[in-house]
Tab-separated table of C-alpha atoms in Angstrom:
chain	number	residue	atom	x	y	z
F	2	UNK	CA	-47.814	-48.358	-23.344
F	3	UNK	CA	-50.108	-48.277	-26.310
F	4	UNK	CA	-53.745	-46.805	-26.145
F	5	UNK	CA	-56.284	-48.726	-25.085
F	6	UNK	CA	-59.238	-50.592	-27.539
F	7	UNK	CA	-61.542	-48.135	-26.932
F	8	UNK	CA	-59.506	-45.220	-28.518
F	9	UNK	CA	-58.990	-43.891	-24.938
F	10	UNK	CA	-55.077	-42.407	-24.549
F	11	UNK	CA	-53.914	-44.912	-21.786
F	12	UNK	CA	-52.691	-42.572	-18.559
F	13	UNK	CA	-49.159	-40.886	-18.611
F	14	UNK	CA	-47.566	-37.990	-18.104
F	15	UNK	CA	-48.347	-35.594	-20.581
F	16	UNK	CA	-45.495	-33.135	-21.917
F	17	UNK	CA	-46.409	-29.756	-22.812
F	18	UNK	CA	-44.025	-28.245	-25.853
F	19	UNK	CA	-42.212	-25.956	-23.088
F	20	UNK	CA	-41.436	-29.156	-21.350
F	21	UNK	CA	-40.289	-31.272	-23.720
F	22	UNK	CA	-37.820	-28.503	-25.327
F	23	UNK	CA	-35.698	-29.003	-21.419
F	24	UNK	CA	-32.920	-29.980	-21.379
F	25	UNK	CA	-32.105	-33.083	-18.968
F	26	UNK	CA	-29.767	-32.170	-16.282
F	27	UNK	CA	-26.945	-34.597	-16.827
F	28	UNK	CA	-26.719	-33.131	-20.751
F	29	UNK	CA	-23.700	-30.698	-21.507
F	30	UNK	CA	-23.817	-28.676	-24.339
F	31	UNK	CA	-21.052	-29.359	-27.007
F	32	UNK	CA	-19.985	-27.461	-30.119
F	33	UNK	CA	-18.934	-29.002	-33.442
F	34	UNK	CA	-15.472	-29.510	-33.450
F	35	UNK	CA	-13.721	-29.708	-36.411
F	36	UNK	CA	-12.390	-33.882	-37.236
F	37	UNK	CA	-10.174	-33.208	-40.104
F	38	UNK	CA	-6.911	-32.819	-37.507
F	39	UNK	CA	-8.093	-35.567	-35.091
F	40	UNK	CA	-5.061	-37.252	-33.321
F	41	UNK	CA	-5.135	-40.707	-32.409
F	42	UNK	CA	-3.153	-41.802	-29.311
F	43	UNK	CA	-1.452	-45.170	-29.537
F	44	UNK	CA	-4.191	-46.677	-27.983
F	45	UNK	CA	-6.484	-45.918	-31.004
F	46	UNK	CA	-8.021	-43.420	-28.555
F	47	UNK	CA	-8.804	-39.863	-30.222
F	48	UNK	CA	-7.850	-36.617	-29.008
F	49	UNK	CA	-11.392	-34.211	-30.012
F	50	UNK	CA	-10.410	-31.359	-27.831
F	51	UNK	CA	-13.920	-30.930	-25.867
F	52	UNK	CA	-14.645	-27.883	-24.189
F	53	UNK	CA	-15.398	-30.328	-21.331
F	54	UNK	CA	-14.529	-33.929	-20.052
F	55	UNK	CA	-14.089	-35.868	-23.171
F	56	UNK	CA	-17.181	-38.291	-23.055
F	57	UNK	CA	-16.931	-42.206	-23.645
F	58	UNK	CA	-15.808	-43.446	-26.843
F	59	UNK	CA	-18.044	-46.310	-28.259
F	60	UNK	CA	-15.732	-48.632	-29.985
F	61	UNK	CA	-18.718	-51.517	-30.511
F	62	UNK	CA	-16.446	-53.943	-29.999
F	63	UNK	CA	-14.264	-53.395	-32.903
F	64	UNK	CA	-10.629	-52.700	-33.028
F	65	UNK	CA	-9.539	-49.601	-34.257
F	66	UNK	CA	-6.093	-50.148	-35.608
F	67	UNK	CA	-7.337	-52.941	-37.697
F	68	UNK	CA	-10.023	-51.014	-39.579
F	69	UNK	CA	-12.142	-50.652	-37.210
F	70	UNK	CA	-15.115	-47.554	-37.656
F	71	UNK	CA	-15.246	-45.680	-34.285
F	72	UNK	CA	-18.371	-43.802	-33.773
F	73	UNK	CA	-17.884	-40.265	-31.961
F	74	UNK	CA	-20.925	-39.817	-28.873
F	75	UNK	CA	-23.647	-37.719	-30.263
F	76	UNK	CA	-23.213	-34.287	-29.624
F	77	UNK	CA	-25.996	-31.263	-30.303
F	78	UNK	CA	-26.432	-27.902	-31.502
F	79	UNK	CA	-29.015	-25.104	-30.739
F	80	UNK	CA	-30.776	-24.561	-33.567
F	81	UNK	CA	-30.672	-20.890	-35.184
F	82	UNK	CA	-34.663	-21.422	-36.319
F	83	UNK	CA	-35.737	-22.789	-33.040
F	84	UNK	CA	-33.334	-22.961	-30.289
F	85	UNK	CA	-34.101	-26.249	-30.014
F	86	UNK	CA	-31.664	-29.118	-29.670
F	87	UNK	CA	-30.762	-31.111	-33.263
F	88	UNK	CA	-28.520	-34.317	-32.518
F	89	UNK	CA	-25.471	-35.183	-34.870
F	90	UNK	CA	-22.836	-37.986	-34.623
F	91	UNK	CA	-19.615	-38.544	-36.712
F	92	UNK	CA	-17.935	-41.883	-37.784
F	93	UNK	CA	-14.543	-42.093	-38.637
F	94	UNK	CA	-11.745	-44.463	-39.297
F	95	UNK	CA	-8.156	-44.569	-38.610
F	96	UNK	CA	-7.064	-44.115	-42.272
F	97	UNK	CA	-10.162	-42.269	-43.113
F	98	UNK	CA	-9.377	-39.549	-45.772
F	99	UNK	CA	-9.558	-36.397	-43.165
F	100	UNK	CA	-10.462	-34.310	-46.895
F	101	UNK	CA	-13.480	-36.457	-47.456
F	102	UNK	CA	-16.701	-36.130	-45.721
F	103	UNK	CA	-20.568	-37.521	-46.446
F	104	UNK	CA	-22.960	-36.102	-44.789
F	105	UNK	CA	-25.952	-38.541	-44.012
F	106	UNK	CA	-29.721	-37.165	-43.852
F	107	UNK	CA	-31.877	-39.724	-42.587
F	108	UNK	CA	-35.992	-40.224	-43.147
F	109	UNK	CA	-38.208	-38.792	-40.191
F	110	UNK	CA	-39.732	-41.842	-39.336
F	111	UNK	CA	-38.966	-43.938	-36.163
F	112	UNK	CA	-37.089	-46.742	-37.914
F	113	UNK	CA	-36.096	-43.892	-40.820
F	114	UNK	CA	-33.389	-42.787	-38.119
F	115	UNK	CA	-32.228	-45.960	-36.392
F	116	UNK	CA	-31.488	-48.988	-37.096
F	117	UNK	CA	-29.083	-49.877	-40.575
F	118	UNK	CA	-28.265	-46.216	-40.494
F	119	UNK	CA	-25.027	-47.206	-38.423
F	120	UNK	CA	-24.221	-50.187	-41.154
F	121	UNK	CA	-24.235	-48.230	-43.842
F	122	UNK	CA	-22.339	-45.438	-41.587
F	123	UNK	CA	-19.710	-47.726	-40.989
F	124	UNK	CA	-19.450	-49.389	-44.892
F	125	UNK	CA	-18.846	-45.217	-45.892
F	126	UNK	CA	-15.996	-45.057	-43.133
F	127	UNK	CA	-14.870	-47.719	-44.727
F	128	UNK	CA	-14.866	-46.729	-48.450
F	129	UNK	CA	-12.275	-43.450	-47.024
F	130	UNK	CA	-14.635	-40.850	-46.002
F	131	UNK	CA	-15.336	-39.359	-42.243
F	132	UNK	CA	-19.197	-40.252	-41.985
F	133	UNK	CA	-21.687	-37.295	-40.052
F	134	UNK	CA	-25.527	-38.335	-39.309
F	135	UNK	CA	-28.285	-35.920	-38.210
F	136	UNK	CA	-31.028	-36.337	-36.728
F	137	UNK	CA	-33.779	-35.550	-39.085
F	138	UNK	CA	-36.268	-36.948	-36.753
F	139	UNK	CA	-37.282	-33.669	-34.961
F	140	UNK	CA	-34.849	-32.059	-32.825
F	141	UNK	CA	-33.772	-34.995	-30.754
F	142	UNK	CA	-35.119	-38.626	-30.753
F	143	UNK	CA	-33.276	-40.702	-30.647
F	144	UNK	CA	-31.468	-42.708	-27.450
F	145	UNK	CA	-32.233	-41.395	-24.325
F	146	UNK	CA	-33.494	-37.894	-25.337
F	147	UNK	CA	-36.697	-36.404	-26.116
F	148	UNK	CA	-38.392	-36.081	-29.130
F	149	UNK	CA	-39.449	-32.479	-29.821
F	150	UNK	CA	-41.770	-31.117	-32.316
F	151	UNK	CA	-41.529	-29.837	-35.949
F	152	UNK	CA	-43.637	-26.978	-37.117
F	153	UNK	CA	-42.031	-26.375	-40.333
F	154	UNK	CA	-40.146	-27.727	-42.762
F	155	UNK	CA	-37.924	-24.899	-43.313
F	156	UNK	CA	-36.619	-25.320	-39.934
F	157	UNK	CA	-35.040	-28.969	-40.990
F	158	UNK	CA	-33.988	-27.021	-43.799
F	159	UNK	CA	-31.999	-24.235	-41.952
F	160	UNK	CA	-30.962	-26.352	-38.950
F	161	UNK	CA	-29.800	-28.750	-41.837
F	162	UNK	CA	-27.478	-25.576	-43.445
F	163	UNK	CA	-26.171	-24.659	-40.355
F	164	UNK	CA	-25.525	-27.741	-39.821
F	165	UNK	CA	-22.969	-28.164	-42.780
F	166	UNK	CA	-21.702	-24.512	-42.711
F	167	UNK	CA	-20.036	-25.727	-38.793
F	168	UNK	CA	-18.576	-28.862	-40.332
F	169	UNK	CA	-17.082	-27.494	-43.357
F	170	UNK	CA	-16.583	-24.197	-42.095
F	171	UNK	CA	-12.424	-23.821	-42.844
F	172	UNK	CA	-12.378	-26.517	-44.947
F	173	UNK	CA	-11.472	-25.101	-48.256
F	174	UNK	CA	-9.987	-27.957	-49.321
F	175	UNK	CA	-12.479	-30.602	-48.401
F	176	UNK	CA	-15.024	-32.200	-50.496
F	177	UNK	CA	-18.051	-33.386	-49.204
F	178	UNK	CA	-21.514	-35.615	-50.463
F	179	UNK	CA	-24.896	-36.150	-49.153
F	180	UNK	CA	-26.554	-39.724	-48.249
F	181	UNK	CA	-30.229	-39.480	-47.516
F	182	UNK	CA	-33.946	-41.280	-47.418
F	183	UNK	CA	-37.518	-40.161	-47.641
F	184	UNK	CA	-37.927	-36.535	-45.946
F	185	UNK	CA	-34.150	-36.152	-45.262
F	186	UNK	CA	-33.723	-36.564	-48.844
F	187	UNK	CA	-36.246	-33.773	-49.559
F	188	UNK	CA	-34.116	-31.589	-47.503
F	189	UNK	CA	-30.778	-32.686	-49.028
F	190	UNK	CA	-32.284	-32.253	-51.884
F	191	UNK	CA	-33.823	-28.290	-51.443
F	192	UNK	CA	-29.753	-28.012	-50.113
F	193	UNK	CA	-28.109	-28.906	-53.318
F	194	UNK	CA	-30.812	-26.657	-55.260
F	195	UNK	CA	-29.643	-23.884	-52.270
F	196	UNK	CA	-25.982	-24.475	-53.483
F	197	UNK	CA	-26.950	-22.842	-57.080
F	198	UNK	CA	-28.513	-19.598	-55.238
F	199	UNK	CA	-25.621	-17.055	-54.845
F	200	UNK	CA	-27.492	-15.905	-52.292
F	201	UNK	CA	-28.403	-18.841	-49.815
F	202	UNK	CA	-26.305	-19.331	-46.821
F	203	UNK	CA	-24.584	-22.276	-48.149
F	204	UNK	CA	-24.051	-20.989	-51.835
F	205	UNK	CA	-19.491	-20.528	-51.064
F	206	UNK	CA	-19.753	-24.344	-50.922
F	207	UNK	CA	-21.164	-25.733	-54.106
F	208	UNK	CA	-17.381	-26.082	-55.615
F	209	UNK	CA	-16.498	-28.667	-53.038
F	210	UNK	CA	-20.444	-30.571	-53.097
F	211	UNK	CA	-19.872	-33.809	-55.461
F	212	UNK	CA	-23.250	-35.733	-55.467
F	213	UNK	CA	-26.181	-36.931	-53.585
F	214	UNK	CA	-27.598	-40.600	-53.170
F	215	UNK	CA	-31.188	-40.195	-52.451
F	216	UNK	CA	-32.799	-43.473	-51.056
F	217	UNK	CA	-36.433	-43.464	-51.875
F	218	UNK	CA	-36.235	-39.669	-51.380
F	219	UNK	CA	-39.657	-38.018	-50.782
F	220	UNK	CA	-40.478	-37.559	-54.936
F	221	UNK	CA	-42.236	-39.710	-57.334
F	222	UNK	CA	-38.972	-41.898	-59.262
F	223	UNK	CA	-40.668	-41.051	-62.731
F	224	UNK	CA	-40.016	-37.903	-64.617
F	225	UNK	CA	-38.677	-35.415	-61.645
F	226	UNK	CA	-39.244	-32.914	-64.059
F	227	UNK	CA	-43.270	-33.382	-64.085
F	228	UNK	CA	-43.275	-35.856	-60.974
F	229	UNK	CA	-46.624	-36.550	-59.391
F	230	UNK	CA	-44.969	-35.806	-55.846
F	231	UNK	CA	-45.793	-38.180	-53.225
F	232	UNK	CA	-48.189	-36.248	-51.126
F	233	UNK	CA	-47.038	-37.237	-47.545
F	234	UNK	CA	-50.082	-39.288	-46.520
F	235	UNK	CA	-47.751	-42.095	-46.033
F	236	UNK	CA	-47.660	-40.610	-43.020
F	237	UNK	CA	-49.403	-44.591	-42.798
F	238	UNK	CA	-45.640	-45.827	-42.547
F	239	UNK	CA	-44.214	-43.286	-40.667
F	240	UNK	CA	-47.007	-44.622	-38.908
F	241	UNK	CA	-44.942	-45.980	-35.671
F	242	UNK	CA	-43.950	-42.094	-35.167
F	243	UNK	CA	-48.302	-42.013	-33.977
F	244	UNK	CA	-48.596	-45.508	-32.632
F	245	UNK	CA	-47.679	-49.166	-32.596
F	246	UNK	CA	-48.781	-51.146	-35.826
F	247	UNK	CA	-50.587	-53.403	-34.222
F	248	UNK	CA	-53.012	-50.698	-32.938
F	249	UNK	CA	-53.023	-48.720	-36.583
F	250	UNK	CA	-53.562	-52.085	-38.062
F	251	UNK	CA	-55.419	-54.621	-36.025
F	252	UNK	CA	-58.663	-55.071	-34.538
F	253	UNK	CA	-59.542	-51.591	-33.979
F	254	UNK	CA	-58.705	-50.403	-37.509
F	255	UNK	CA	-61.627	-50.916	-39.887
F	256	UNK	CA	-61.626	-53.174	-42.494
F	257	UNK	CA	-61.526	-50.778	-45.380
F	258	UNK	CA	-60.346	-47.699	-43.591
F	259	UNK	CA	-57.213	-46.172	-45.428
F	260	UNK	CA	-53.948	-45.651	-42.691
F	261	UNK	CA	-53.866	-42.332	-43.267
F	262	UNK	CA	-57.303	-41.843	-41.964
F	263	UNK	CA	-56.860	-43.699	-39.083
F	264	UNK	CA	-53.280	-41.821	-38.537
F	265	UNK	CA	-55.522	-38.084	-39.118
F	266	UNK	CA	-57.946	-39.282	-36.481
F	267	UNK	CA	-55.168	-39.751	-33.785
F	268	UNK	CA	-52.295	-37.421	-34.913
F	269	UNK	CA	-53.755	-34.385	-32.289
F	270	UNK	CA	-53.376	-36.288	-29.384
F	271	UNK	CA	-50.007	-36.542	-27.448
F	272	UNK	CA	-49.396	-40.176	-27.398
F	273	UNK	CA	-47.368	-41.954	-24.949
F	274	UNK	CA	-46.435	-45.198	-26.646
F	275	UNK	CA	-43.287	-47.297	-26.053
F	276	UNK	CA	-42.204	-49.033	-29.270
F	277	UNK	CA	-41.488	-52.401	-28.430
F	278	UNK	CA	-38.313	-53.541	-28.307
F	279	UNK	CA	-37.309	-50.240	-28.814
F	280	UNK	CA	-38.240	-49.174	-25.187
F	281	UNK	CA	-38.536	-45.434	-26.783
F	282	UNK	CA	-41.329	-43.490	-25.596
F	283	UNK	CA	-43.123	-40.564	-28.035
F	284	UNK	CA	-44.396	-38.226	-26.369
F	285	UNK	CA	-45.368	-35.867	-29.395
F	286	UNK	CA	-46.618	-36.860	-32.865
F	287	UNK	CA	-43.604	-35.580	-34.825
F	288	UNK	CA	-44.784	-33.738	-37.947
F	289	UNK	CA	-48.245	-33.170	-39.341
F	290	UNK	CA	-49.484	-34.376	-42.527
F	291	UNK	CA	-49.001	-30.566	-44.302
F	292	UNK	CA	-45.271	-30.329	-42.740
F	293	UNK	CA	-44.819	-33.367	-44.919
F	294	UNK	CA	-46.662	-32.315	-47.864
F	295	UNK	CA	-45.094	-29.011	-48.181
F	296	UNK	CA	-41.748	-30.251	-48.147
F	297	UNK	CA	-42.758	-32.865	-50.986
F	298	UNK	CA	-44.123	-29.786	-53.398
F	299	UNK	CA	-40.958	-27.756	-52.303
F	300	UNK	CA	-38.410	-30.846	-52.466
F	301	UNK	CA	-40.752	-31.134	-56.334
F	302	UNK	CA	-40.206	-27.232	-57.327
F	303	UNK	CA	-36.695	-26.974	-56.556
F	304	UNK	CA	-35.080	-30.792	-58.080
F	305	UNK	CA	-34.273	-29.139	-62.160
F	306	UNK	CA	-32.443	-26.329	-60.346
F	307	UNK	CA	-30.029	-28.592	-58.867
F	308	UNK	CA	-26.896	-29.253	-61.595
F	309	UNK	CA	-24.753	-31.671	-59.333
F	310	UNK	CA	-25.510	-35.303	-59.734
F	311	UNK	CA	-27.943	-37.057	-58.098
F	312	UNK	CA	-29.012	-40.767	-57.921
F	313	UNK	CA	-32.637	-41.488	-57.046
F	314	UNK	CA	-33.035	-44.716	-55.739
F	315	UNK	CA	-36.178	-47.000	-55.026
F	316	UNK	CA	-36.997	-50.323	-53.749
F	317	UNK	CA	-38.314	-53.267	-55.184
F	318	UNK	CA	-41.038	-52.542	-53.720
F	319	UNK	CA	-40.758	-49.663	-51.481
F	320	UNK	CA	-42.082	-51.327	-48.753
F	321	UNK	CA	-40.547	-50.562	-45.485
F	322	UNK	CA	-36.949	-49.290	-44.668
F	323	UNK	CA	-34.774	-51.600	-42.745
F	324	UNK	CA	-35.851	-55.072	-42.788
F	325	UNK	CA	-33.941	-55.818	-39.508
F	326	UNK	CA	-35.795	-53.117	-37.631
F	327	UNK	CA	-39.049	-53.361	-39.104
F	328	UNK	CA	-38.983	-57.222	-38.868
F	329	UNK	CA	-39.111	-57.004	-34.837
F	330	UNK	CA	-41.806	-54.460	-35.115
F	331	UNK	CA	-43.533	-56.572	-36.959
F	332	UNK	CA	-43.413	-59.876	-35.327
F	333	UNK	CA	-45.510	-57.908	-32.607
F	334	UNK	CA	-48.448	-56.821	-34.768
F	335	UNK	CA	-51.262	-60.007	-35.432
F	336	UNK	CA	-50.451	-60.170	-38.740
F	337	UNK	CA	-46.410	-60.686	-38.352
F	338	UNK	CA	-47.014	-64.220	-36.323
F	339	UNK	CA	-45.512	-67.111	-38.070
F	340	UNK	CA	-45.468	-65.584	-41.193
F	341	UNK	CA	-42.884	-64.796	-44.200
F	342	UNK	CA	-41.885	-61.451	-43.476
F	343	UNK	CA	-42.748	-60.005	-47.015
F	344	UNK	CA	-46.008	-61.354	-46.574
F	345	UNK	CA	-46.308	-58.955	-43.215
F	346	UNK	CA	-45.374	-56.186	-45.403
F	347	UNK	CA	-47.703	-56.628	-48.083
F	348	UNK	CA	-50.454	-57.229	-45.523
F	349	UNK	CA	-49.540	-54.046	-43.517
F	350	UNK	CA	-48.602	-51.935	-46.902
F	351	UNK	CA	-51.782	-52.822	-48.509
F	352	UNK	CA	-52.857	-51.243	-51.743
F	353	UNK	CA	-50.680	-47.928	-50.510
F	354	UNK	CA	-47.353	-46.947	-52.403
F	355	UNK	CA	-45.109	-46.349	-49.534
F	356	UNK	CA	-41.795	-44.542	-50.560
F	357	UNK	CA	-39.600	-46.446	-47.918
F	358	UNK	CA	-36.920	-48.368	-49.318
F	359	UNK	CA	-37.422	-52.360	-48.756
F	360	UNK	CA	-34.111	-53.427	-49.421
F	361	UNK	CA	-31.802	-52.026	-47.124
F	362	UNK	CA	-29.413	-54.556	-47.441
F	363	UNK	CA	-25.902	-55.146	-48.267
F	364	UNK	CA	-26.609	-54.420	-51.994
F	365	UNK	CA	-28.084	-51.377	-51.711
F	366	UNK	CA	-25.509	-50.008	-49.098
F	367	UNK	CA	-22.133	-51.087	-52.185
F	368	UNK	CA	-23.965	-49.437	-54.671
F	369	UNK	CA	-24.346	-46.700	-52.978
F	370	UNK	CA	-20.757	-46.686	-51.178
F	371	UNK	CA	-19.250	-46.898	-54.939
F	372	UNK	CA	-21.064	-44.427	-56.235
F	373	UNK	CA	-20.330	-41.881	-53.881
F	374	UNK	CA	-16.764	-42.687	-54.289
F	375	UNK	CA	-17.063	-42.728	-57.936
F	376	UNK	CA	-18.671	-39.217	-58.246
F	377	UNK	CA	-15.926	-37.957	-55.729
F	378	UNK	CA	-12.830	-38.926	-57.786
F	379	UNK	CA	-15.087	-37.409	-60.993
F	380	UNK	CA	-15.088	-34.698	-59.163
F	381	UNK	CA	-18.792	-34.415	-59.301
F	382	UNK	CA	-19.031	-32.921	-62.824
F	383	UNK	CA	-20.162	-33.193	-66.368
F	384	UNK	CA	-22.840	-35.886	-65.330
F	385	UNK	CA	-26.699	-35.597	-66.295
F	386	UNK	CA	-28.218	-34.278	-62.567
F	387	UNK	CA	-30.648	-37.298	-62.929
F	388	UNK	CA	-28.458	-40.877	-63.015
């Protein structure tokens, strides 16, 4: 439930860090297990090879041998930087090209990790590849676990390398991309810089790396050489990671109070707010405004390193990712009642520039289906880094 008018935390159970990083009973711990030889039964079932009982398959109502994108359960690793648990899922299609793989980073924000994520998921199935989403949102929200808490943006960064060594480990042959938005396209983009170190853990696979499309990645769209970085105080739209937006932006906020501010005088508490319809609960804030900062200066520092191409991509507006999710979130805030749903964001947006794309739509999602197909059959070369 959201905190009460008077600023007072409404009562809950508080989690302490050491709590939150336990796992729930019913979990089992999985490894990565390697998709490129998956056999399908003639059922359309697949054949993973678990360690233990195969879990449920989630076929979303869509039939396999026609075309259909199956999504694999989401499994977990232990993460090398802080043993906690990171969350990754894989999509794949029948005739998906088992040498082809794009590797999705999405934004940190609540609706950064949900919502058209599995759309565009299933229109990259579709285009040939085998599809593999992490959770960039802090070590595990999202469904039914907890969220946990990021202290540093180099641990996204290592947990997002280890990460990709697993999956391509053995896959000499293989070529892979990245997909990303806001913060996970800082990281994918500090990755792709990594791949031109000799040195980094993930240098033996810049051969088979053949592009990255960066949705409204965490950097300014003008001149990445001399960018004026975009200094994470919009924190005010990752703003339903610290509370509803009807509390950040109603009654209780002042009238010409920035979001930020309002987000820096609540972002120590532990708040315990259910994000309706979401029925999610967040029991942490997720990152602090200098995590975010310091992986926009880093993300800044490191983009004319990077020689494989790279599309940056922005909004029309960059109002708000996902119109779908944002839409119902929305519709609960005082300002979202009866009206055009632009006119919530420009209400809610204000004068800030928020670097969340506003179109995620159909659009978007071919352009950016063709052009990582395009840069795979060019083999991701002899391309300026910037398109």
């Amino acid at each position: 439930m959201p905190p009460k008018k008077d600023g007072k935390q409404a009562p809950g159970k508080q989690l302490s860090r050491q709590d939150s990083q336990k796992r729930p009973s019913d979990m089992k711990r999985f490894s990565i297990h390697d998709t490129s030889g998956a056999a399908f039964d003639e059922q359309g079932d697949t054949k993973w090879g678990f360690d233990s009982e195969p879990p449920k398959w989630v076929l979303k109502g869509i039939d396999l041998d026609n075309g259909g994108c199956l999504m694999k359960p989401q499994e977990f690793f232990e993460s090398n930087a802080t043993q906690l648990k990171v969350h990754h899922r894989t999509y794949i299609r029948k005739d998906s090209a088992k040498t082809r793989h794009v590797f999705m980073f999405p934004g940190a924000g609540e609706h950064c990790n949900k919502f058209s994520y599995q759309v565009l998921a299933e229109m990259i199935t579709d285009s040939g590849a085998i599809c593999h989403g992490i959770d960039m949102q802090a070590h595990g929200h999202s469904e039914e676990f907890e969220t946990q808490f990021i202290a540093d943006h180099q641990d996204l960064v290592s947990d997002a390398c280890q990460w990709l060594q697993a999956v391509m480990k053995g896959k000499d042959g293989h070529t892979f991309q990245f997909q990303s938005h806001a913060a996970g396209s800082a990281i994918a983009i500090i990755i792709s810089a990594m791949f031109e170190d000799p040195n980094s853990p993930v240098a033996g696979f810049k051969d088979q790396f053949r592009g990255h499309y960066a949705m409204s990645p965490m950097i300014s769209y003008a001149g990445v050489d001399n960018s004026e970085y975009c200094l994470m105080r919009c924190v005010s739209f990752f703003l339903p990671c610290c509370c509803q937006m009807s509390t950040l932006f109603g009654a209780e906020n002042k009238k010409n109070s920035k979001p930020w501010e309002v987000y820096q005088t609540r972002r120590a508490k532990r708040l315990e707010v259910t994000l309706d319809p979401l029925q999610w609960e967040l029991k942490q804030p997720l990152c602090t405004e200098k995590t975010f900062s310091d992986l926009s200066v880093h993300c800044r520092r490191v983009c004319n390193s990077v020689s494989s191409p790279i599309k940056l991509v922005h909004g029309d507006y960059d109002g708000v990712i996902s119109l779908k999710g944002t839409e119902k979130m929305a519709k609960e805030c005082e300002y979202g009642k009866g009206k055009e749903i632009d006119d919530v964001f420009w209400k809610l947006v204000g004068e800030r520039h928020v670097i969340m794309v506003g179109n995620y739509g159909k659009e978007l999602f071919e352009d950016c289906v063709t052009w990582l197909k395009e840069k795979d059959t060019e083999g991701g070369k002899s391309v300026n880094p910037m398109v």
